Coordinates of N, CA and C in Angstrom, one line a residue:
Chain A
M1 N 118.5 101.2 103.3 CA 117.5 101.2 103.4 C 116.4 102.3 103.2
K2 N 115.4 102.2 103.0 CA 114.6 103.4 102.2 C 113.5 103.8 103.2
A3 N 113.6 105.5 103.7 CA 112.1 105.9 104.4 C 111.3 106.1 102.9
K4 N 109.9 106.0 103.7 CA 109.2 106.4 102.9 C 108.3 107.4 104.2
I5 N 108.3 109.0 103.2 CA 107.8 109.7 104.2 C 106.4 110.5 103.6
H6 N 105.4 110.9 104.3 CA 104.4 111.1 104.0 C 104.3 113.0 105.1
V7 N 103.9 114.1 104.3 CA 104.1 115.3 104.9 C 102.5 115.9 104.3
T8 N 101.6 115.7 105.7 CA 100.0 116.2 105.1 C 99.7 117.5 105.8
L9 N 99.3 118.3 105.5 CA 98.7 119.5 106.5 C 97.9 119.0 107.9
K10 N 98.2 119.5 109.1 CA 97.2 118.9 109.7 C 95.7 119.3 109.8
N11 N 94.9 118.6 110.4 CA 93.7 119.3 110.0 C 93.3 120.3 111.1
G12 N 92.2 121.1 110.2 CA 92.1 122.4 110.7 C 93.0 123.5 109.5
V13 N 94.3 123.1 109.1 CA 94.6 124.2 108.7 C 94.1 123.9 107.0
L14 N 93.7 125.5 106.4 CA 93.3 125.2 105.2 C 94.1 125.2 104.0
D15 N 93.5 123.8 103.0 CA 94.7 123.3 102.3 C 94.1 124.0 100.8
V16 N 94.7 125.1 100.3 CA 94.4 125.7 99.3 C 94.8 125.1 97.9
Q17 N 95.8 123.9 98.1 CA 96.3 123.6 97.1 C 95.0 122.5 96.7
G18 N 94.7 121.6 98.0 CA 93.3 120.7 98.0 C 92.1 121.6 97.6
K19 N 91.8 122.5 97.6 CA 90.7 123.5 97.3 C 90.5 123.8 95.5
A20 N 91.6 123.6 95.3 CA 92.1 124.0 93.8 C 92.0 122.8 93.0
V21 N 92.7 121.7 93.6 CA 92.1 120.4 92.9 C 91.0 119.8 93.1
A22 N 90.1 120.3 94.3 CA 88.6 119.4 94.1 C 87.8 120.9 93.3
A23 N 88.4 122.0 92.7 CA 87.6 122.9 91.7 C 87.6 122.3 90.5
G24 N 88.8 122.1 90.5 CA 89.9 121.5 89.0 C 88.8 120.2 88.7
L25 N 89.1 119.6 89.9 CA 88.3 118.2 89.1 C 87.1 118.2 89.2
A26 N 86.0 119.0 90.0 CA 84.5 119.6 89.6 C 84.3 119.9 88.3
G27 N 85.4 121.0 87.3 CA 85.5 121.6 86.6 C 85.6 120.3 85.4
L28 N 86.1 119.3 85.4 CA 86.1 118.6 84.6 C 85.0 117.6 84.6
G29 N 84.1 118.1 85.3 CA 82.8 116.9 85.5 C 83.1 116.0 86.2
F30 N 84.1 115.8 87.5 CA 83.6 114.8 88.3 C 82.8 115.0 89.5
G31 N 81.4 114.3 89.7 CA 80.8 114.6 90.8 C 81.0 113.9 91.8
G32 N 80.4 114.4 93.0 CA 80.8 113.4 94.5 C 81.9 113.6 95.1
I33 N 82.6 114.8 94.6 CA 84.0 115.0 95.4 C 84.1 115.8 96.8
G34 N 84.4 114.9 97.6 CA 84.3 115.9 99.2 C 85.7 116.0 99.5
D35 N 86.4 116.0 100.4 CA 87.6 116.9 100.9 C 88.8 116.4 100.2
V36 N 89.4 117.2 99.7 CA 90.5 116.8 98.7 C 91.8 117.5 99.4
R37 N 93.1 116.5 100.0 CA 94.3 117.0 101.0 C 95.4 117.0 99.8
V38 N 96.1 118.1 99.7 CA 97.6 117.5 99.0 C 98.3 117.4 99.8
G39 N 99.6 116.6 99.9 CA 100.6 116.5 100.6 C 102.0 116.6 99.6
R40 N 102.8 116.2 100.5 CA 103.9 115.5 99.8 C 104.8 114.2 100.1
Y41 N 104.9 113.8 99.4 CA 105.6 112.0 99.6 C 107.0 112.1 99.4
V42 N 107.9 112.0 100.2 CA 109.6 112.0 100.1 C 110.1 110.6 100.0
E43 N 110.6 110.1 99.3 CA 111.2 108.6 99.5 C 112.7 109.2 99.7
V44 N 113.4 108.5 100.7 CA 115.1 109.1 101.2 C 115.8 107.9 101.4
E45 N 116.8 107.5 100.6 CA 117.7 106.5 100.6 C 118.9 106.7 101.6
L46 N 119.0 106.1 102.5 CA 119.8 106.5 103.7 C 120.7 105.3 104.1
A47 N 121.8 105.3 104.7 CA 122.2 104.0 105.0 C 122.2 104.2 106.5
A48 N 121.8 102.5 107.3 CA 121.5 102.7 109.1 C 121.7 101.2 109.0
S49 N 122.0 101.3 110.5 CA 122.3 99.7 110.9 C 121.0 99.0 111.2
S50 N 119.8 99.7 111.6 CA 118.8 99.0 112.0 C 117.7 100.0 111.1
P51 N 116.7 99.5 111.2 CA 115.3 99.8 110.7 C 115.0 101.0 111.8
A52 N 115.5 101.0 113.1 CA 114.9 101.5 114.2 C 116.1 103.3 113.8
A53 N 117.1 102.7 113.7 CA 118.1 103.4 113.7 C 117.6 104.3 112.5
A54 N 117.7 104.0 111.6 CA 116.6 104.5 110.1 C 115.3 105.6 110.1
E55 N 114.5 104.9 111.1 CA 113.5 105.5 112.0 C 114.0 107.0 112.5
K56 N 114.9 106.7 113.4 CA 115.2 108.0 114.3 C 115.8 109.3 113.1
T57 N 116.8 108.2 112.4 CA 117.1 109.6 111.4 C 116.2 110.1 110.3
A58 N 115.2 109.8 110.0 CA 114.0 110.1 109.3 C 113.1 110.9 109.9
K59 N 113.2 110.6 111.7 CA 112.2 111.7 112.0 C 113.1 112.8 112.7
E60 N 114.2 112.6 112.5 CA 115.4 114.3 112.6 C 115.1 114.8 111.2
M61 N 115.4 114.3 109.8 CA 115.0 114.9 108.8 C 113.8 115.9 108.8
C62 N 112.7 114.9 109.1 CA 111.6 115.9 109.1 C 111.3 117.1 109.8
E63 N 111.9 116.9 111.3 CA 111.3 117.8 112.0 C 112.8 118.9 111.6
K64 N 113.7 118.8 111.0 CA 114.4 119.7 110.8 C 114.5 120.5 109.6
L65 N 113.9 119.5 108.3 CA 113.8 120.3 107.3 C 112.5 119.4 106.3
L66 N 112.2 118.8 106.2 CA 111.0 118.3 105.4 C 109.9 118.7 105.6
A67 N 109.3 118.9 107.0 CA 108.1 119.6 107.2 C 108.1 120.3 108.0
N68 N 107.1 121.4 107.9 CA 106.9 122.4 108.6 C 105.8 121.9 110.0
T69 N 106.3 121.9 111.2 CA 105.5 120.9 111.8 C 104.6 121.7 112.7
V70 N 104.6 123.1 112.4 CA 103.7 124.1 113.1 C 102.3 123.8 112.2
I71 N 102.4 123.6 111.1 CA 101.1 123.3 110.4 C 100.8 121.7 109.6
E72 N 102.0 121.2 109.5 CA 102.2 119.9 109.0 C 102.6 118.3 109.8
N73 N 102.1 117.4 109.6 CA 102.3 116.2 110.2 C 103.2 115.4 109.1
Y74 N 103.7 114.4 109.8 CA 104.8 113.7 109.1 C 104.4 112.4 109.5
R75 N 104.4 111.4 108.8 CA 104.4 109.6 108.9 C 105.6 109.1 108.2
I76 N 106.5 108.1 108.6 CA 107.4 107.5 108.5 C 107.3 106.2 108.4
E77 N 107.5 105.2 107.1 CA 107.5 104.2 106.9 C 109.3 103.7 106.6
I78 N 109.7 102.7 107.2 CA 111.0 102.3 106.9 C 110.6 101.2 106.2
V79 N 111.2 100.9 105.2 CA 111.6 99.5 104.4 C 112.8 99.2 103.9
E80 N 113.4 97.9 103.8 CA 114.9 97.5 104.0 C 115.1 97.4 102.3
Chain B
M1 N 83.9 106.9 100.0 CA 85.2 106.3 100.2 C 86.4 107.1 100.0
K2 N 87.6 106.6 100.1 CA 88.9 107.9 100.0 C 89.6 107.4 99.1
A3 N 90.1 108.2 98.0 CA 91.4 107.4 97.4 C 92.6 108.1 97.7
K4 N 93.7 107.3 98.0 CA 95.0 107.5 98.2 C 95.9 107.7 97.2
I5 N 95.8 108.8 96.8 CA 96.7 108.6 95.5 C 98.5 109.0 95.8
H6 N 99.1 108.3 95.0 CA 100.5 108.7 95.0 C 101.1 109.0 93.5
V7 N 101.8 110.0 93.6 CA 102.2 110.7 92.1 C 103.7 110.9 92.0
T8 N 104.5 110.0 91.0 CA 106.1 110.2 91.3 C 106.5 110.5 90.1
L9 N 108.1 111.0 90.0 CA 108.2 111.0 88.9 C 108.8 109.4 88.6
K10 N 108.6 109.5 87.1 CA 108.8 108.0 86.4 C 110.3 108.1 86.7
N11 N 111.1 106.9 86.5 CA 112.1 106.4 86.8 C 113.3 107.3 85.6
G12 N 114.6 107.7 85.8 CA 115.4 108.3 84.6 C 114.9 109.7 84.4
V13 N 113.5 110.1 85.0 CA 113.4 111.4 85.0 C 113.9 112.5 85.9
L14 N 115.0 113.1 85.9 CA 115.5 114.0 87.0 C 114.9 114.4 88.0
D15 N 115.2 114.5 89.1 CA 114.0 115.2 90.1 C 115.0 116.2 91.0
V16 N 115.2 117.1 90.2 CA 115.3 118.7 90.8 C 115.1 118.8 92.6
Q17 N 113.9 118.6 92.6 CA 113.6 119.0 94.0 C 113.8 118.0 95.0
G18 N 114.1 116.5 94.4 CA 114.4 115.7 95.1 C 116.2 116.2 95.4
K19 N 117.1 116.4 94.5 CA 118.4 116.8 94.2 C 118.7 117.7 95.3
A20 N 117.6 119.1 95.6 CA 117.6 119.7 96.5 C 117.3 119.6 98.0
V21 N 116.3 118.6 98.4 CA 116.2 118.2 99.4 C 117.6 117.2 99.9
A22 N 118.2 116.4 99.0 CA 119.2 115.7 99.3 C 120.3 116.7 99.6
A23 N 120.6 117.7 98.9 CA 121.7 118.8 99.1 C 121.5 119.6 100.3
G24 N 120.5 119.9 101.0 CA 119.3 120.6 102.3 C 120.3 119.4 103.6
L25 N 119.6 118.4 103.1 CA 120.1 117.4 104.3 C 121.4 116.9 104.4
A26 N 122.2 117.0 103.4 CA 123.6 116.7 103.4 C 124.4 118.3 104.4
G27 N 123.8 119.3 103.9 CA 124.3 120.6 104.5 C 124.1 120.7 106.0
L28 N 122.6 119.9 106.4 CA 122.6 120.0 107.8 C 123.4 118.8 108.6
G29 N 124.3 117.9 107.8 CA 125.4 117.3 108.4 C 124.3 115.2 108.4
F30 N 123.4 115.2 107.4 CA 122.9 114.1 107.6 C 123.9 113.3 106.5
G31 N 124.7 112.5 106.8 CA 125.4 111.5 106.1 C 124.5 110.1 105.6
G32 N 125.4 109.9 104.7 CA 124.8 108.4 104.1 C 123.8 108.5 103.2
I33 N 123.1 109.6 102.9 CA 122.2 109.9 102.2 C 122.6 109.3 100.5
G34 N 121.2 108.6 100.1 CA 121.1 108.2 98.7 C 120.4 109.2 97.6
D35 N 120.0 108.6 97.0 CA 118.9 109.1 96.2 C 117.6 109.5 97.0
V36 N 117.1 110.6 96.7 CA 116.0 111.3 97.3 C 115.0 111.7 96.4
R37 N 113.4 111.1 96.3 CA 112.6 111.3 95.0 C 111.3 111.8 95.7
V38 N 111.2 113.2 95.5 CA 110.2 114.1 96.1 C 108.5 113.8 95.2
G39 N 107.5 113.1 95.5 CA 106.5 113.5 94.7 C 105.4 114.1 95.4
R40 N 103.8 113.9 95.0 CA 102.9 114.0 95.3 C 101.9 113.0 96.5
Y41 N 101.3 113.7 97.5 CA 100.8 112.7 98.1 C 98.8 113.4 97.9
V42 N 98.1 112.6 97.2 CA 96.7 113.7 97.0 C 95.8 112.7 97.9
E43 N 94.7 113.0 98.9 CA 93.4 112.1 99.2 C 92.4 112.9 98.9
V44 N 91.8 111.9 98.0 CA 90.3 112.4 97.6 C 89.5 111.6 97.8
E45 N 88.5 112.5 98.8 CA 87.2 112.1 99.0 C 85.9 111.4 97.9
L46 N 85.2 110.8 97.7 CA 84.4 110.7 96.7 C 83.6 109.5 96.8
A47 N 82.3 110.1 96.2 CA 80.6 109.3 96.2 C 81.1 108.0 95.3
A48 N 81.3 106.5 95.7 CA 81.4 105.7 94.8 C 80.7 104.6 95.7
S49 N 80.1 103.6 94.3 CA 78.9 102.6 94.7 C 80.2 101.5 95.2
S50 N 81.2 101.2 94.6 CA 82.2 100.2 95.4 C 83.7 100.8 95.2
P51 N 84.4 99.9 95.6 CA 85.9 100.2 96.2 C 86.0 100.0 94.6
A52 N 86.1 99.4 93.1 CA 86.4 99.3 92.1 C 85.9 100.4 91.3
A53 N 84.4 100.8 91.4 CA 84.4 102.0 91.1 C 84.8 103.1 91.4
A54 N 85.4 103.1 93.1 CA 86.2 104.4 93.0 C 87.3 104.5 93.0
E55 N 87.8 103.2 92.3 CA 89.4 103.4 91.9 C 89.2 103.7 90.5
K56 N 88.5 103.3 89.6 CA 87.9 103.6 88.2 C 88.2 105.0 88.3
T57 N 87.1 105.7 89.0 CA 87.2 107.3 88.9 C 88.3 107.8 89.4
A58 N 89.3 107.1 90.5 CA 90.6 108.1 90.6 C 91.4 108.1 89.7
K59 N 91.3 106.6 88.8 CA 92.4 106.4 87.7 C 91.9 107.9 86.5
E60 N 90.8 107.9 86.0 CA 90.3 108.9 85.4 C 91.1 109.9 86.0
M61 N 90.8 110.3 87.1 CA 91.2 112.0 88.3 C 92.5 112.2 87.6
C62 N 93.5 110.8 87.7 CA 95.0 111.2 87.6 C 95.2 111.2 86.6
E63 N 94.9 110.6 85.3 CA 95.0 111.0 84.2 C 94.6 112.1 83.3
K64 N 93.6 113.0 84.0 CA 92.9 114.2 83.4 C 93.4 115.2 84.4
L65 N 93.6 115.3 85.3 CA 94.5 116.3 86.3 C 95.7 116.3 87.1
L66 N 95.6 114.7 87.6 CA 96.8 114.7 89.1 C 97.6 114.5 88.8
A67 N 97.9 113.6 87.6 CA 99.5 113.5 87.3 C 99.7 114.0 85.6
N68 N 100.8 114.1 85.4 CA 101.4 114.2 84.1 C 102.3 112.8 83.9
T69 N 101.3 112.5 82.8 CA 102.1 111.0 82.8 C 102.8 110.8 82.0
V70 N 103.3 111.9 81.0 CA 104.5 112.0 80.3 C 105.6 111.6 81.3
I71 N 105.6 112.0 82.1 CA 106.7 111.9 83.4 C 106.5 111.5 84.6
E72 N 105.4 111.1 85.0 CA 105.0 110.8 86.1 C 104.3 109.1 86.3
N73 N 104.4 108.6 87.2 CA 103.6 107.5 87.3 C 102.5 107.7 88.7
Y74 N 101.4 107.2 88.7 CA 100.8 107.3 89.8 C 100.2 106.1 90.5
R75 N 99.8 106.1 91.6 CA 99.3 104.7 92.6 C 98.1 105.0 93.1
I76 N 97.1 103.7 92.9 CA 96.0 104.4 93.8 C 95.8 103.5 94.8
E77 N 95.4 103.6 95.7 CA 94.9 103.2 97.0 C 93.4 103.7 97.4
I78 N 92.4 102.8 97.4 CA 91.1 102.9 98.3 C 91.0 102.6 99.4
V79 N 90.6 103.4 100.2 CA 90.0 102.7 101.6 C 88.4 103.3 101.4
E80 N 87.9 102.3 102.8 CA 86.7 103.1 102.7 C 86.3 103.9 103.6

């Protein structure tokens, strides 16, 4: 099974990388750019007996390693 | 409109960050971990007259700044 995990900064946390990308895009001549947020996208192949079990494992992975839950949110999607 | 952009390494390109995450997860006691791939996830708010126009702009952004198309693929999703 594969877990597709999005890790994004929580609202209200300054996204420095996003600001840099927005400035870079403006510098290249792109107009009408609003907020830019940059996060991580992680795909993990894992052995699990069911999608529910896979989601539980992926949640643990996020809590322990993949996300800094003080400032980041994560979203998990399981595909077979 | 918002463009949700996933930038991932092409298949066949060594994903060093993914290998590090896989080793980290194994070190934490997670078993049955297969391939791990790490990519970027970028959300861009942009002014566009239509979803098609937004997608065209987002594609240009990827080609010019957001992705290194030699080694990376990108995927764009437009939401209103």
